[in-house]
PDB file of C-alpha atoms in Angstrom:
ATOM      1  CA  UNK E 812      15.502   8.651  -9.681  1.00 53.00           C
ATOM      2  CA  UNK E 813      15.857  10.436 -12.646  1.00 59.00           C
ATOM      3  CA  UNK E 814      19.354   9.451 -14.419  1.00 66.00           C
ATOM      4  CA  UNK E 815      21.183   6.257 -15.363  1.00 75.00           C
ATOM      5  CA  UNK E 816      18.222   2.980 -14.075  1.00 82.00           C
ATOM      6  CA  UNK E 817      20.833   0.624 -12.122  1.00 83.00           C
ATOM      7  CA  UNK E 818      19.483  -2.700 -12.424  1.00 83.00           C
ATOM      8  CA  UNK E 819      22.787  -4.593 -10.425  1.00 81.00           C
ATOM      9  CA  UNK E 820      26.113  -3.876  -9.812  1.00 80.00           C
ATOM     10  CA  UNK E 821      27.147  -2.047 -13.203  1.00 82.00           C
ATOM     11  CA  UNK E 822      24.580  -3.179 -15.289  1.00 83.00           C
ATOM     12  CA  UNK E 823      22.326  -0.100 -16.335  1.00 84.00           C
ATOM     13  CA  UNK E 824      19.417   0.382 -18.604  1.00 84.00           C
ATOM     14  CA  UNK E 825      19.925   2.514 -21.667  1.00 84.00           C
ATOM     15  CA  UNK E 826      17.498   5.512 -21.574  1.00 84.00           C
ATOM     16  CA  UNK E 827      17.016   5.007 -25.600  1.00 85.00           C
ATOM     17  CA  UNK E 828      15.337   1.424 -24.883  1.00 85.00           C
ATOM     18  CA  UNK E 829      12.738   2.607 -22.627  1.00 87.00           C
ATOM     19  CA  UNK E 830       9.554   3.722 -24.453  1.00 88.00           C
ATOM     20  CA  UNK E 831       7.526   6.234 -22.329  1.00 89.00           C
ATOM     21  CA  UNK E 832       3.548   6.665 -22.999  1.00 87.00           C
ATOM     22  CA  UNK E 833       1.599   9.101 -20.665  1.00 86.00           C
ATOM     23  CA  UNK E 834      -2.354   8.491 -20.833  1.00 83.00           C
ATOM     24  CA  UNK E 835      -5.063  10.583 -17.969  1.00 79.00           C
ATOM     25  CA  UNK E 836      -5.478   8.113 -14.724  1.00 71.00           C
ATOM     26  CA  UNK E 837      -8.230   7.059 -13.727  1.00 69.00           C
ATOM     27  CA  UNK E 838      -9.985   7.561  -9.722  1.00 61.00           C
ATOM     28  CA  UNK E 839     -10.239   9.719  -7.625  1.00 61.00           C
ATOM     29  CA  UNK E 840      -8.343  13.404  -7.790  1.00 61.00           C
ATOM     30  CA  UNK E 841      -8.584  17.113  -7.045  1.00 62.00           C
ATOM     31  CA  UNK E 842      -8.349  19.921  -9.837  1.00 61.00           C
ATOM     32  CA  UNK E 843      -6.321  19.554 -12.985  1.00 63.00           C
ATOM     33  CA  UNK E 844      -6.711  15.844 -12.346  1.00 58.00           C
ATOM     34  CA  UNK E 845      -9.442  15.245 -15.604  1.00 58.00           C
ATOM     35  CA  UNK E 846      -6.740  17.288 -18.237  1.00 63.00           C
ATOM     36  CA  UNK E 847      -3.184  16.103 -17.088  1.00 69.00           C
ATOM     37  CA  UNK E 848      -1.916  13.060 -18.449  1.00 71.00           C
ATOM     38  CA  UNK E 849      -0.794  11.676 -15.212  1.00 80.00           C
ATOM     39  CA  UNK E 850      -0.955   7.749 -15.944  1.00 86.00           C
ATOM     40  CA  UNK E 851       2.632   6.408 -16.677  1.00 89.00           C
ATOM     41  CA  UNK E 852       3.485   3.365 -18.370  1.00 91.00           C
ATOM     42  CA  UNK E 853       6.682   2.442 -19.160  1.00 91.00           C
ATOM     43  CA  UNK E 854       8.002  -0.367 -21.579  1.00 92.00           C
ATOM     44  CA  UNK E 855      11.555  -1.817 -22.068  1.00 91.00           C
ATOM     45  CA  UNK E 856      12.031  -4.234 -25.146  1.00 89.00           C
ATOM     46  CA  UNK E 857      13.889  -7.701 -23.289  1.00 87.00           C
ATOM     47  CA  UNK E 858      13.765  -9.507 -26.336  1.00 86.00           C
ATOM     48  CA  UNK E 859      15.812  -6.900 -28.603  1.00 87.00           C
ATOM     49  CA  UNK E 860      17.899  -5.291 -25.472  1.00 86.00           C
ATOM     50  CA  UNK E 861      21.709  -5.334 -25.521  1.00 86.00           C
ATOM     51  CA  UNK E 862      21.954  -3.874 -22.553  1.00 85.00           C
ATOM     52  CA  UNK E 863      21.954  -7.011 -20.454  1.00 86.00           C
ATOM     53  CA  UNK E 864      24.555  -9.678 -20.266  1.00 88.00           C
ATOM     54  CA  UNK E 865      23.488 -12.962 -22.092  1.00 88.00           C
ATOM     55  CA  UNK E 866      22.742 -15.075 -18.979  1.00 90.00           C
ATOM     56  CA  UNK E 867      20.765 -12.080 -17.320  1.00 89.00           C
ATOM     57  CA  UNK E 868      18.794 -11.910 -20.422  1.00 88.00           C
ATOM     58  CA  UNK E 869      18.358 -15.372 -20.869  1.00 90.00           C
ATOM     59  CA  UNK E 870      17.176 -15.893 -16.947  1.00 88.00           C
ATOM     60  CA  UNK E 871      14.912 -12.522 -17.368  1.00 88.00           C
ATOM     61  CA  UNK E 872      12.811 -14.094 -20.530  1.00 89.00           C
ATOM     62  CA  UNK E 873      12.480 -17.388 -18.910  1.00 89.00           C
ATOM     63  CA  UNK E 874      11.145 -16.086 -15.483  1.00 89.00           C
ATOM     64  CA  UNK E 875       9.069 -12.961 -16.777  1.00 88.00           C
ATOM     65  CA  UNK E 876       7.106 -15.364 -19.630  1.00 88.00           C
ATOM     66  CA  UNK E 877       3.779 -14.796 -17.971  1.00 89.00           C
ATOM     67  CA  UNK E 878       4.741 -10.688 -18.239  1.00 87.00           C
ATOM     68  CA  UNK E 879       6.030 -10.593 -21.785  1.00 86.00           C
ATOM     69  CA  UNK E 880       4.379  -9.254 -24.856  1.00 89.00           C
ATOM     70  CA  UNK E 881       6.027 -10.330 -27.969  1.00 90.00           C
ATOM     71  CA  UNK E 882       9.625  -9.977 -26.003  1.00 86.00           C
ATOM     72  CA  UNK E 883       8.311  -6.145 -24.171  1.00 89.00           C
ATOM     73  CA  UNK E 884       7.681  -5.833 -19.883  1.00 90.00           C
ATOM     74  CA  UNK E 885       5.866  -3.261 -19.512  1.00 91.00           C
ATOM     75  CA  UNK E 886       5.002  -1.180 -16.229  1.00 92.00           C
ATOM     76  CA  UNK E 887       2.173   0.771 -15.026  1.00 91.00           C
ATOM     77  CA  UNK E 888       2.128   3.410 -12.365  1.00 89.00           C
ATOM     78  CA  UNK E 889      -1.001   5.911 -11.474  1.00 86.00           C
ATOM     79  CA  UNK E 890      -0.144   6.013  -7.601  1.00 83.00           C
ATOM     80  CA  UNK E 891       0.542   9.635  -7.391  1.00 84.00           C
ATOM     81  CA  UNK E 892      -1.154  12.930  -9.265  1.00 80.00           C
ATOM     82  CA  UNK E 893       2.120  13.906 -10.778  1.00 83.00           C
ATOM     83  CA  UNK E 894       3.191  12.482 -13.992  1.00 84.00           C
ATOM     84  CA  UNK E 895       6.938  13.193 -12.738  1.00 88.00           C
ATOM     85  CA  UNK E 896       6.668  11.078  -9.271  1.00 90.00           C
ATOM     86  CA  UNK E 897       4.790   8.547 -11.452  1.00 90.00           C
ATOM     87  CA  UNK E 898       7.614   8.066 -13.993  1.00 90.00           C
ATOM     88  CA  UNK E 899       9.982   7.464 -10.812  1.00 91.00           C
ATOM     89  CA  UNK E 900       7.356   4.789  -9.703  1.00 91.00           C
ATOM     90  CA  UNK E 901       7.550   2.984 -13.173  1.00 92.00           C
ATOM     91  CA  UNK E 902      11.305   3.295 -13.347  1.00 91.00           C
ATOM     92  CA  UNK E 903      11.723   1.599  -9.733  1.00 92.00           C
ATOM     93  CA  UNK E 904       9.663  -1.227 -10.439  1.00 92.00           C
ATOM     94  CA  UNK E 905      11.189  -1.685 -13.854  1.00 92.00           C
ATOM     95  CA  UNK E 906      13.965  -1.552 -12.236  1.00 91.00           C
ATOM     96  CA  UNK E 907      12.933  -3.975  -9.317  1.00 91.00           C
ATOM     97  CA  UNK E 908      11.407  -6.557 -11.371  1.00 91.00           C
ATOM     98  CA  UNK E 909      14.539  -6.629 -13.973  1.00 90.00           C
ATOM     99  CA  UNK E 910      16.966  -7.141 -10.572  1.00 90.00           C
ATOM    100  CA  UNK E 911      14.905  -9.678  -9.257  1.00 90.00           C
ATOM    101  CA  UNK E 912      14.733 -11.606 -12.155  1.00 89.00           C
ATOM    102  CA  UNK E 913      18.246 -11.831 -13.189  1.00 88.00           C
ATOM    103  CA  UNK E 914      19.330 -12.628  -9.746  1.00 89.00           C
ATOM    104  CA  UNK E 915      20.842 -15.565  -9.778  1.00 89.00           C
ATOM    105  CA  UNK E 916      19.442 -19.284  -8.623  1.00 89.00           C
ATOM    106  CA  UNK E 917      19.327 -19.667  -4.975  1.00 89.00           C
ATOM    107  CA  UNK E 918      22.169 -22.596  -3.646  1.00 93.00           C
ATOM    108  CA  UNK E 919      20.541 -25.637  -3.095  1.00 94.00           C
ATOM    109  CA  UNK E 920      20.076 -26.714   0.318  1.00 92.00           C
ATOM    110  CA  UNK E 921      22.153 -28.904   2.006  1.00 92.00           C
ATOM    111  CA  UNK E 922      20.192 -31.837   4.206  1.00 91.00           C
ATOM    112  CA  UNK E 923      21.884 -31.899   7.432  1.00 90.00           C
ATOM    113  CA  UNK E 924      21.589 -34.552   9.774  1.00 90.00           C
ATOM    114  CA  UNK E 925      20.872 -34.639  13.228  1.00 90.00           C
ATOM    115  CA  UNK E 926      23.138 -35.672  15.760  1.00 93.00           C
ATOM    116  CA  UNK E 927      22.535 -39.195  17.094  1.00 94.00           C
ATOM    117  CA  UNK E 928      22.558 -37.502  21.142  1.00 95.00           C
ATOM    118  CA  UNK E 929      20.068 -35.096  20.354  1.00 95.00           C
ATOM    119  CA  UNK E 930      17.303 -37.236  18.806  1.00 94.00           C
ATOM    120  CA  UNK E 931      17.826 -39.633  21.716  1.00 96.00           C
ATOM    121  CA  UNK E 932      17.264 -37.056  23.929  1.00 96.00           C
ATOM    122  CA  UNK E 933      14.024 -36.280  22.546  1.00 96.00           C
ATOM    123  CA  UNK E 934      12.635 -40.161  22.125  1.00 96.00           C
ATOM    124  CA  UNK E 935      13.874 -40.273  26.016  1.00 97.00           C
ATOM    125  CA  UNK E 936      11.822 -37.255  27.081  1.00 97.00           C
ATOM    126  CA  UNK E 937       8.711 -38.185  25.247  1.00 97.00           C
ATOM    127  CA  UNK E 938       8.544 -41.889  27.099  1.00 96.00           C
ATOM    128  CA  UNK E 939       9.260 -39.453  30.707  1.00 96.00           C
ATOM    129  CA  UNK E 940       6.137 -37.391  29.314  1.00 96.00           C
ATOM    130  CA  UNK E 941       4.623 -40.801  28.353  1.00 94.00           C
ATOM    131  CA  UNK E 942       5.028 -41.764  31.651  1.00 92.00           C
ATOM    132  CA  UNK E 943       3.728 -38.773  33.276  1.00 93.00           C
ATOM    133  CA  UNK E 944       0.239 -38.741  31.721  1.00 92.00           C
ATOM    134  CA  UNK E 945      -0.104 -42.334  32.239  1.00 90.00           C
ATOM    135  CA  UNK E 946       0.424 -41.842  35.838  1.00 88.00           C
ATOM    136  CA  UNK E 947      -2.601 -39.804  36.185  1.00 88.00           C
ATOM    137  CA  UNK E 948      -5.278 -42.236  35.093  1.00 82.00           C
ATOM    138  CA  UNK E 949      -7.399 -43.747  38.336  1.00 73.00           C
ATOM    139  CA  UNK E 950      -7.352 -46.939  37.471  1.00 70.00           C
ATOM    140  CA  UNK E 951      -4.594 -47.820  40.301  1.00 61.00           C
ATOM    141  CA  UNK E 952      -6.025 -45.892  42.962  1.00 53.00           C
ATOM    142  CA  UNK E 953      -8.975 -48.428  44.308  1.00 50.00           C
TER     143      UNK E 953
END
């Protein structure tokens, strides 16, 4: 993944914006593990970027609020032993997370309506079932 971070279409983030800091994970691991400073995180500046189109940027500040320190996303990854597979995994979700939220709005939905014949359909087999069940009940057999 290493190489230009394609958010959509030609859009791309700029490898100068992205602030790398490596720190030792935490869990489980084999040798090495205690002295290797496998833990990845990964933090992009939204707030100060220029890399983004103004609506994108607009739509990713308003949707990532709950994510954003002082205008920075940042991303954590400390899913694999290696520090380089682990700065793939940040870049991806960086990545991932900056797509989906500058996607644009869904279309509303259109109501549709449903065609007179059908829904008389259905009131007319409900009185046949209606009709069925009622049929079973004893009360005209005596």
């Amino acid at each position: 993944m290493s190489g230009p971070y394609v958010i959509r279409g030609s859009v791309v983030l700029p490898e100068a914006e992205l602030v790398w800091r490596f720190s030792r994970s935490s869990g489980p691991g084999g040798q090495h593990v205690n002295t290797s400073d496998s833990q990845v995180e990964l933090r992009f500046d939204l707030l100060k970027t220029e890399a983004l189109p103004p609506v994108w940027k607009e739509r990713a500040l308003e949707r990532l609020a709950g994510r954003l320190v002082d205008g920075v996303l940042s991303v954590r990854a400390s899913d694999h032993r290696s520090q380089w597979r682990n700065r793939e995994t940040a870049a991806v979700r960086l990545t991932a997370l900056l797509a989906e939220a500058t996607a644009p709005p869904p279309k509303p939905r259109r109501k549709s309506r449903i065609p007179r014949g059908i829904n008389e359909r259905r009131l007319r087999e409900k009185k046949q079932r209606g009709d069925t069940k009622r049929g079973r009940s004893g009360r005209d057999w005596g």
